[in-house]
Tab-separated table of C-alpha atoms and ligand atoms in Angstrom:
chain	number	residue	atom	x	y	z
A	628	UNK	CA	-42.023	19.562	23.382
A	629	UNK	CA	-40.116	22.124	21.325
A	630	UNK	CA	-41.799	24.880	23.310
A	631	UNK	CA	-40.129	23.712	26.539
A	632	UNK	CA	-38.043	26.468	28.120
A	633	UNK	CA	-35.363	27.232	27.088
A	634	UNK	CA	-36.513	26.897	23.478
A	635	UNK	CA	-34.765	24.062	21.680
A	636	UNK	CA	-33.178	25.008	18.348
A	637	UNK	CA	-34.360	22.808	15.496
A	638	UNK	CA	-33.920	22.777	11.722
A	639	UNK	CA	-36.626	21.064	9.681
A	640	UNK	CA	-34.902	18.414	7.596
A	641	UNK	CA	-37.116	15.312	7.535
A	642	UNK	CA	-40.084	14.977	5.194
A	643	UNK	CA	-42.758	14.192	7.724
A	644	UNK	CA	-45.182	12.855	8.848
A	645	UNK	CA	-43.953	9.495	7.604
A	646	UNK	CA	-46.699	7.127	6.438
A	647	UNK	CA	-48.071	4.136	8.309
A	648	UNK	CA	-48.791	0.996	6.311
A	649	UNK	CA	-50.227	-2.394	7.169
A	650	UNK	CA	-48.160	-5.430	6.157
A	651	UNK	CA	-50.980	-7.538	4.755
A	652	UNK	CA	-49.307	-10.873	4.123
A	653	UNK	CA	-47.182	-10.893	7.255
A	654	UNK	CA	-50.246	-9.904	9.311
A	655	UNK	CA	-52.161	-12.855	7.896
A	656	UNK	CA	-49.281	-15.209	8.520
A	657	UNK	CA	-48.806	-14.070	12.126
A	658	UNK	CA	-52.484	-13.731	13.009
A	659	UNK	CA	-52.110	-10.147	14.256
A	660	UNK	CA	-52.112	-6.695	12.648
A	661	UNK	CA	-48.536	-5.787	11.804
A	662	UNK	CA	-47.890	-2.229	10.682
A	663	UNK	CA	-44.810	-0.277	9.710
A	664	UNK	CA	-44.081	3.421	10.224
A	665	UNK	CA	-41.977	4.390	7.238
A	666	UNK	CA	-39.186	6.436	8.762
A	667	UNK	CA	-37.117	5.054	5.887
A	668	UNK	CA	-39.025	7.637	3.827
A	669	UNK	CA	-37.892	10.759	5.678
A	670	UNK	CA	-35.953	11.696	2.543
A	671	UNK	CA	-33.804	10.137	-0.156
A	672	UNK	CA	-30.342	10.953	1.138
A	673	UNK	CA	-31.745	12.206	4.436
A	674	UNK	CA	-33.315	8.863	5.163
A	675	UNK	CA	-33.946	7.076	8.424
A	676	UNK	CA	-33.827	7.805	12.107
A	677	UNK	CA	-30.644	9.859	11.840
A	678	UNK	CA	-32.323	12.727	10.101
A	679	UNK	CA	-34.815	13.180	12.927
A	680	UNK	CA	-31.919	13.319	15.377
A	681	UNK	CA	-30.053	15.730	13.121
A	682	UNK	CA	-32.941	18.216	13.167
A	683	UNK	CA	-32.004	18.954	16.781
A	684	UNK	CA	-28.250	18.313	16.591
A	685	UNK	CA	-27.801	20.580	13.598
A	686	UNK	CA	-30.188	23.076	15.189
A	687	UNK	CA	-27.810	23.227	18.138
A	688	UNK	CA	-24.786	23.400	15.816
A	689	UNK	CA	-26.180	26.369	13.886
A	690	UNK	CA	-27.219	28.129	17.091
A	691	UNK	CA	-23.576	27.814	18.209
A	692	UNK	CA	-22.362	29.314	14.909
A	693	UNK	CA	-20.874	26.054	13.595
A	694	UNK	CA	-20.013	25.710	9.917
A	695	UNK	CA	-18.446	22.218	9.984
A	696	UNK	CA	-20.134	19.009	11.161
A	697	UNK	CA	-17.830	16.251	12.409
A	698	UNK	CA	-18.975	12.714	13.116
A	699	UNK	CA	-17.721	9.130	13.209
A	700	UNK	CA	-18.867	5.596	12.487
A	701	UNK	CA	-18.213	2.548	10.364
A	702	UNK	CA	-17.397	2.831	6.644
A	703	UNK	CA	-21.076	2.138	5.931
A	704	UNK	CA	-22.379	4.457	8.648
A	705	UNK	CA	-25.904	5.707	7.929
A	706	UNK	CA	-25.370	8.585	10.324
A	707	UNK	CA	-22.218	9.719	8.517
A	708	UNK	CA	-24.029	9.690	5.162
A	709	UNK	CA	-26.950	11.624	6.636
A	710	UNK	CA	-24.535	14.200	8.101
A	711	UNK	CA	-22.880	14.544	4.680
A	712	UNK	CA	-26.298	15.038	3.042
A	713	UNK	CA	-27.407	17.647	5.568
A	714	UNK	CA	-24.102	19.507	5.326
A	715	UNK	CA	-24.439	19.693	1.537
A	716	UNK	CA	-28.079	20.797	1.824
A	717	UNK	CA	-27.274	23.584	4.281
A	718	UNK	CA	-23.952	24.734	2.808
A	719	UNK	CA	-21.850	23.376	5.684
A	720	UNK	CA	-18.738	21.187	5.622
A	721	UNK	CA	-18.748	17.564	6.790
A	722	UNK	CA	-15.739	15.711	8.177
A	723	UNK	CA	-16.219	11.983	8.849
A	724	UNK	CA	-13.934	9.749	10.941
A	725	UNK	CA	-14.685	6.276	9.582
A	726	UNK	CA	-13.416	3.010	10.981
A	727	UNK	CA	-11.606	0.997	8.328
A	728	UNK	CA	-9.089	1.073	5.503
A	729	UNK	CA	-9.627	3.332	2.500
A	730	UNK	CA	-11.456	1.063	0.022
A	731	UNK	CA	-10.408	0.582	-3.574
A	732	UNK	CA	-13.823	1.747	-4.771
A	733	UNK	CA	-16.521	3.586	-2.895
A	734	UNK	CA	-19.812	1.844	-2.267
A	735	UNK	CA	-23.131	2.300	-0.445
A	736	UNK	CA	-23.186	5.015	2.207
A	737	UNK	CA	-19.502	5.853	1.762
A	738	UNK	CA	-19.960	6.428	-1.957
A	739	UNK	CA	-22.821	8.834	-1.218
A	740	UNK	CA	-20.941	10.621	1.569
A	741	UNK	CA	-17.968	11.266	-0.740
A	742	UNK	CA	-20.267	12.248	-3.583
A	743	UNK	CA	-21.906	14.774	-1.256
A	744	UNK	CA	-18.515	16.310	-0.577
A	745	UNK	CA	-17.699	14.966	2.889
A	746	UNK	CA	-14.024	14.687	3.810
A	747	UNK	CA	-13.068	11.322	5.267
A	748	UNK	CA	-10.410	10.494	7.827
A	749	UNK	CA	-9.947	6.702	7.948
A	750	UNK	CA	-9.468	5.389	11.472
A	751	UNK	CA	-7.699	2.091	12.271
A	752	UNK	CA	-9.172	-0.397	14.776
A	753	UNK	CA	-6.511	0.659	17.280
A	754	UNK	CA	-7.279	4.370	16.891
A	755	UNK	CA	-10.997	3.678	17.228
A	756	UNK	CA	-10.401	2.824	20.893
A	757	UNK	CA	-9.616	6.501	21.376
A	758	UNK	CA	-12.196	7.891	18.957
A	759	UNK	CA	-13.065	10.832	21.229
A	760	UNK	CA	-9.449	11.995	20.934
A	761	UNK	CA	-9.571	11.603	17.128
A	762	UNK	CA	-12.745	13.743	17.011
A	763	UNK	CA	-11.193	16.365	19.299
A	764	UNK	CA	-8.143	16.485	16.997
A	765	UNK	CA	-10.294	16.952	13.923
A	766	UNK	CA	-12.224	19.717	15.708
A	767	UNK	CA	-8.937	21.448	16.644
A	768	UNK	CA	-7.820	21.365	12.999
A	769	UNK	CA	-11.102	22.845	11.850
A	770	UNK	CA	-10.698	25.623	14.426
A	771	UNK	CA	-7.116	26.245	13.276
A	772	UNK	CA	-8.564	26.859	9.771
A	773	UNK	CA	-10.719	29.608	11.250
A	774	UNK	CA	-13.891	27.533	11.087
A	775	UNK	CA	-16.330	26.441	13.788
A	776	UNK	CA	-16.780	22.681	14.353
A	777	UNK	CA	-19.713	20.816	15.906
A	778	UNK	CA	-19.066	17.205	16.901
A	779	UNK	CA	-21.833	14.610	16.606
A	780	UNK	CA	-21.024	11.331	18.385
A	781	UNK	CA	-21.615	7.993	16.663
A	782	UNK	CA	-25.280	7.418	15.765
A	783	UNK	CA	-26.159	10.962	16.958
A	784	UNK	CA	-26.326	9.373	20.386
A	785	UNK	CA	-26.863	12.377	22.656
A	786	UNK	CA	-29.794	13.713	24.598
A	787	UNK	CA	-30.223	16.382	21.923
A	788	UNK	CA	-30.376	13.700	19.225
A	789	UNK	CA	-32.959	11.721	21.178
A	790	UNK	CA	-35.340	14.686	20.899
A	791	UNK	CA	-35.775	13.640	17.271
A	792	UNK	CA	-37.566	10.527	18.420
A	793	UNK	CA	-39.603	12.443	20.964
A	794	UNK	CA	-40.849	14.276	17.876
A	795	UNK	CA	-41.429	10.954	16.077
A	796	UNK	CA	-43.507	9.694	19.008
A	797	UNK	CA	-45.473	12.954	19.034
A	798	UNK	CA	-46.144	12.512	15.321
A	799	UNK	CA	-47.333	8.943	15.906
A	800	UNK	CA	-49.649	10.095	18.716
A	801	UNK	CA	-51.156	12.642	16.300
A	802	UNK	CA	-51.597	9.980	13.617
A	803	UNK	CA	-53.441	7.793	16.134
A	804	UNK	CA	-55.603	10.745	17.135
A	805	UNK	CA	-56.497	11.146	13.462
A	806	UNK	CA	-57.569	7.545	12.970
A	807	UNK	CA	-54.469	5.333	12.790
A	808	UNK	CA	-54.730	2.149	14.896
A	809	UNK	CA	-54.151	2.554	18.615
A	810	UNK	CA	-51.168	0.191	18.650
A	811	UNK	CA	-50.511	-2.165	21.566
A	812	UNK	CA	-46.793	-2.212	20.826
A	813	UNK	CA	-44.368	-0.002	18.947
A	814	UNK	CA	-41.070	-1.728	18.156
A	815	UNK	CA	-37.849	-0.065	17.078
A	816	UNK	CA	-34.299	-1.140	16.270
A	817	UNK	CA	-31.866	-0.324	19.079
A	818	UNK	CA	-28.186	0.318	18.531
A	819	UNK	CA	-27.459	2.922	21.205
A	820	UNK	CA	-31.108	2.978	22.284
A	821	UNK	CA	-31.443	6.713	21.622
A	822	UNK	CA	-34.430	6.313	19.314
A	823	UNK	CA	-36.185	4.082	21.838
A	824	UNK	CA	-35.429	6.596	24.607
A	825	UNK	CA	-37.082	9.329	22.540
A	826	UNK	CA	-40.177	7.183	21.972
A	827	UNK	CA	-40.378	6.314	25.671
A	828	UNK	CA	-40.320	10.019	26.504
A	829	UNK	CA	-42.967	10.753	23.877
A	830	UNK	CA	-45.151	8.018	25.373
A	831	UNK	CA	-45.233	9.914	28.668
A	832	UNK	CA	-45.504	13.378	27.170
A	833	UNK	CA	-48.171	12.691	24.547
A	834	UNK	CA	-50.190	9.890	26.105
A	835	UNK	CA	-49.244	7.076	23.748
A	836	UNK	CA	-50.816	3.872	25.025
A	837	UNK	CA	-48.464	1.497	23.199
A	838	UNK	CA	-45.669	-0.353	24.939
A	839	UNK	CA	-42.361	0.759	23.409
A	840	UNK	CA	-39.948	-2.080	22.837
A	841	UNK	CA	-36.466	-2.085	21.377
A	842	UNK	CA	-34.594	-4.853	19.615
A	843	UNK	CA	-30.856	-4.520	20.324
A	844	UNK	CA	-28.731	-5.273	17.259
A	845	UNK	CA	-25.239	-4.831	18.699
A	846	UNK	CA	-24.865	-3.885	22.366
A	847	UNK	CA	-26.025	-6.223	25.078
A	848	UNK	CA	-29.382	-5.408	26.632
A	849	UNK	CA	-27.997	-4.136	29.954
A	850	UNK	CA	-25.892	-1.519	28.180
A	851	UNK	CA	-28.828	-0.313	26.077
A	852	UNK	CA	-31.017	-0.052	29.213
A	853	UNK	CA	-28.400	1.950	31.105
A	854	UNK	CA	-27.974	4.315	28.182
A	855	UNK	CA	-31.729	4.850	27.849
A	856	UNK	CA	-32.021	5.629	31.581
A	857	UNK	CA	-29.160	8.135	31.340
A	858	UNK	CA	-30.686	9.843	28.325
A	859	UNK	CA	-34.088	10.220	29.951
A	860	UNK	CA	-32.502	11.673	33.098
A	861	UNK	CA	-30.477	14.068	30.929
A	862	UNK	CA	-33.588	15.154	29.001
A	863	UNK	CA	-35.202	16.022	32.307
A	864	UNK	CA	-32.300	18.039	33.622
A	865	UNK	CA	-31.176	19.658	30.376
A	866	UNK	CA	-34.504	20.365	28.679
A	867	UNK	CA	-36.865	20.342	31.637
A	868	UNK	CA	-39.001	17.573	30.112
A	869	UNK	CA	-41.455	16.016	32.566
A	870	UNK	CA	-40.240	12.482	31.938
A	871	UNK	CA	-39.035	9.582	34.079
A	872	UNK	CA	-37.274	6.412	32.999
A	873	UNK	CA	-39.873	3.634	33.263
A	874	UNK	CA	-39.269	0.870	35.833
A	875	UNK	CA	-39.095	-1.657	33.058
A	876	UNK	CA	-37.408	-0.915	29.732
A	877	UNK	CA	-38.562	-3.665	27.397
A	878	UNK	CA	-36.062	-5.137	24.964
A	879	UNK	CA	-36.286	-8.242	22.811
A	880	UNK	CA	-32.872	-9.593	23.646
A	881	UNK	CA	-30.836	-12.249	21.878
A	882	UNK	CA	-31.100	-11.107	18.260
A	883	UNK	CA	-27.725	-9.324	18.092
A	884	UNK	CA	-26.025	-12.236	16.332
A	885	UNK	CA	-22.286	-11.726	16.109
A	886	UNK	CA	-22.868	-7.971	16.447
A	887	UNK	CA	-23.004	-5.052	14.104
A	888	UNK	CA	-19.810	-5.811	12.236
A	889	UNK	CA	-20.959	-9.045	10.647
A	890	UNK	CA	-24.108	-9.914	8.802
A	891	UNK	CA	-25.221	-13.536	8.514
A	892	UNK	CA	-27.128	-15.302	5.760
A	893	UNK	CA	-30.255	-15.181	7.896
A	894	UNK	CA	-30.317	-11.376	7.911
A	895	UNK	CA	-29.944	-11.317	4.147
A	896	UNK	CA	-32.737	-13.879	3.893
A	897	UNK	CA	-35.032	-11.601	5.896
A	898	UNK	CA	-34.155	-8.699	3.607
A	899	UNK	CA	-35.102	-10.787	0.558
A	900	UNK	CA	-38.221	-12.260	2.126
A	901	UNK	CA	-39.677	-8.917	3.268
A	902	UNK	CA	-38.810	-7.307	-0.068
A	903	UNK	CA	-40.692	-10.017	-1.984
A	904	UNK	CA	-43.552	-10.401	0.438
A	905	UNK	CA	-44.326	-6.755	1.238
A	906	UNK	CA	-42.286	-4.634	-1.191
A	907	UNK	CA	-40.282	-3.102	1.650
A	908	UNK	CA	-36.517	-2.936	1.779
A	909	UNK	CA	-34.812	-3.517	5.126
A	910	UNK	CA	-31.087	-3.090	5.707
A	911	UNK	CA	-29.031	-6.115	6.753
A	912	UNK	CA	-27.079	-4.421	9.565
A	913	UNK	CA	-29.862	-2.894	11.663
A	914	UNK	CA	-33.480	-3.237	10.645
A	915	UNK	CA	-33.351	-6.815	9.279
A	916	UNK	CA	-31.930	-8.054	12.581
A	917	UNK	CA	-34.541	-6.185	14.574
A	918	UNK	CA	-37.487	-7.017	12.333
A	919	UNK	CA	-36.389	-10.674	12.208
A	920	UNK	CA	-36.290	-10.676	16.019
A	921	UNK	CA	-39.747	-9.127	16.187
A	922	UNK	CA	-41.225	-11.735	13.821
A	923	UNK	CA	-39.559	-14.553	15.759
A	924	UNK	CA	-40.922	-13.219	19.046
A	925	UNK	CA	-44.474	-12.999	17.720
A	926	UNK	CA	-44.252	-16.446	16.103
A	927	UNK	CA	-43.287	-17.954	19.454
A	928	UNK	CA	-46.216	-16.311	21.206
A	929	UNK	CA	-48.846	-14.693	19.016
A	930	UNK	CA	-50.247	-12.663	21.912
A	931	UNK	CA	-46.935	-11.511	23.414
A	932	UNK	CA	-47.093	-8.006	21.945
A	933	UNK	CA	-50.840	-7.582	21.545
A	934	UNK	CA	-53.088	-7.495	18.498
A	935	UNK	CA	-51.677	-4.400	16.814
A	936	UNK	CA	-47.958	-3.970	16.480
A	937	UNK	CA	-46.102	-1.193	14.676
A	938	UNK	CA	-42.464	-1.526	13.613
A	939	UNK	CA	-40.665	1.769	13.025
A	940	UNK	CA	-38.499	1.303	9.944
A	941	UNK	CA	-35.441	3.419	10.717
A	942	UNK	CA	-33.956	3.235	7.207
A	943	UNK	CA	-30.399	2.369	6.244
A	944	UNK	CA	-30.943	0.709	2.874
A	945	UNK	CA	-27.771	2.010	1.220
A	946	UNK	CA	-25.690	-0.428	3.264
A	947	UNK	CA	-27.370	-3.206	1.283
A	948	UNK	CA	-25.287	-2.593	-1.811
A	949	UNK	CA	-21.894	-3.656	-0.427
A	950	UNK	CA	-23.552	-7.051	0.222
A	951	UNK	CA	-24.141	-7.574	-3.497
A	952	UNK	CA	-21.993	-10.721	-3.665
A	953	UNK	CA	-23.577	-12.823	-0.892
A	954	UNK	CA	-26.967	-11.458	-1.927
A	955	UNK	CA	-26.474	-12.510	-5.534
A	956	UNK	CA	-25.491	-15.993	-4.404
A	957	UNK	CA	-28.551	-16.177	-2.199
A	958	UNK	CA	-30.883	-14.964	-4.941
A	959	UNK	CA	-29.576	-17.559	-7.342
A	960	UNK	CA	-30.095	-20.445	-4.925
A	961	UNK	CA	-33.288	-22.255	-5.749
A	962	UNK	CA	-36.152	-22.627	-3.302
A	963	UNK	CA	-35.213	-19.581	-1.268
A	964	UNK	CA	-37.696	-17.339	0.494
A	965	UNK	CA	-40.926	-19.013	-0.510
A	966	UNK	CA	-43.696	-17.229	1.352
B	925	PLP	C1	-30.876	2.107	10.112
B	925	PLP	C2	-30.682	2.282	11.573
B	925	PLP	N1	-31.648	1.868	12.413
B	925	PLP	C3	-31.514	1.982	13.753
B	925	PLP	C4	-30.374	2.521	14.330
B	925	PLP	C5	-30.285	2.585	15.846
B	925	PLP	O1	-30.508	3.836	16.368
B	925	PLP	P1	-30.209	4.173	17.902
B	925	PLP	O2	-28.721	4.388	18.025
B	925	PLP	O3	-30.989	5.405	18.165
B	925	PLP	O4	-30.643	3.021	18.743
B	925	PLP	C6	-29.350	3.003	13.502
B	925	PLP	C7	-28.157	3.634	14.110
B	925	PLP	O5	-27.080	3.300	14.158
B	925	PLP	C8	-29.502	2.861	12.093
B	925	PLP	O6	-28.539	3.283	11.258
């Protein structure tokens, strides 16, 4: 894939290949084989799906002579923290436009981003409506300082970013070739759908047999589908990849809850349950919603996704810490999360 003409700039940032592990107790409970691909282990600070996207985004930034990475997101943005970590690792500057008020004390991803030296511009809800203008302004200021900016949209959601998950799918195909189970279904959390788009492209390019399904955690399904189609078309025209958007883009819809901004007790319960049952930490904002949706779907119909299902854990655990209060309450309630 990276040898497609013209060559695609890439910086190696993720510690890969990420391991595959079978979830023994959940598999027994569900009556299928449930596996997890540990993309939460792509690094410590460089954890999760963002770092795979950043290999290509930062590759493009460096090829363009950039020395300052600019991005945006929520106060607990995983992408913003990953950008801050990569900037520190490569000797670049990071400027983050984050939606919210400056907090009294830093926590979770924001604490790490500040610790890693990122500058933060807090963006009000009103300003967020025109976030592209805010990013353009920040880029202009960086230029006025004689530096070269590179803007990464929220969640690294560009065709270049999606190449990171083409690489993830290629890696999975190689793992299967070397003896990992030939999964019937690969499931991934979908915010923008960029990671799922990358996996769908990898399926065509590297002969993965598995169905690729996404679990939307914020946007409605139609919006995710449209975005995935656009990305695949853009990958074809921009990078010359021999890929087509599939007729059917499969999403497990209805697990968004009230959206990304709010986390309910049930997401925290899934975090606790999976931690105790399998020793794996999900994050309440993204992966707990998606994994909870996946479990619910399989429980309703054991055969719906086949006998061997792999969930790609896209990371994000630092956003757990700002939930310490509701989590503490939950942990102190008796009778919770019996397996
Ligand atoms: C932990 C985590 N998982 C999944 C996603 C969704 O990624 P995508 O925008 O590629 O669908 C995000 C991005 O926001 C994330 O932070």
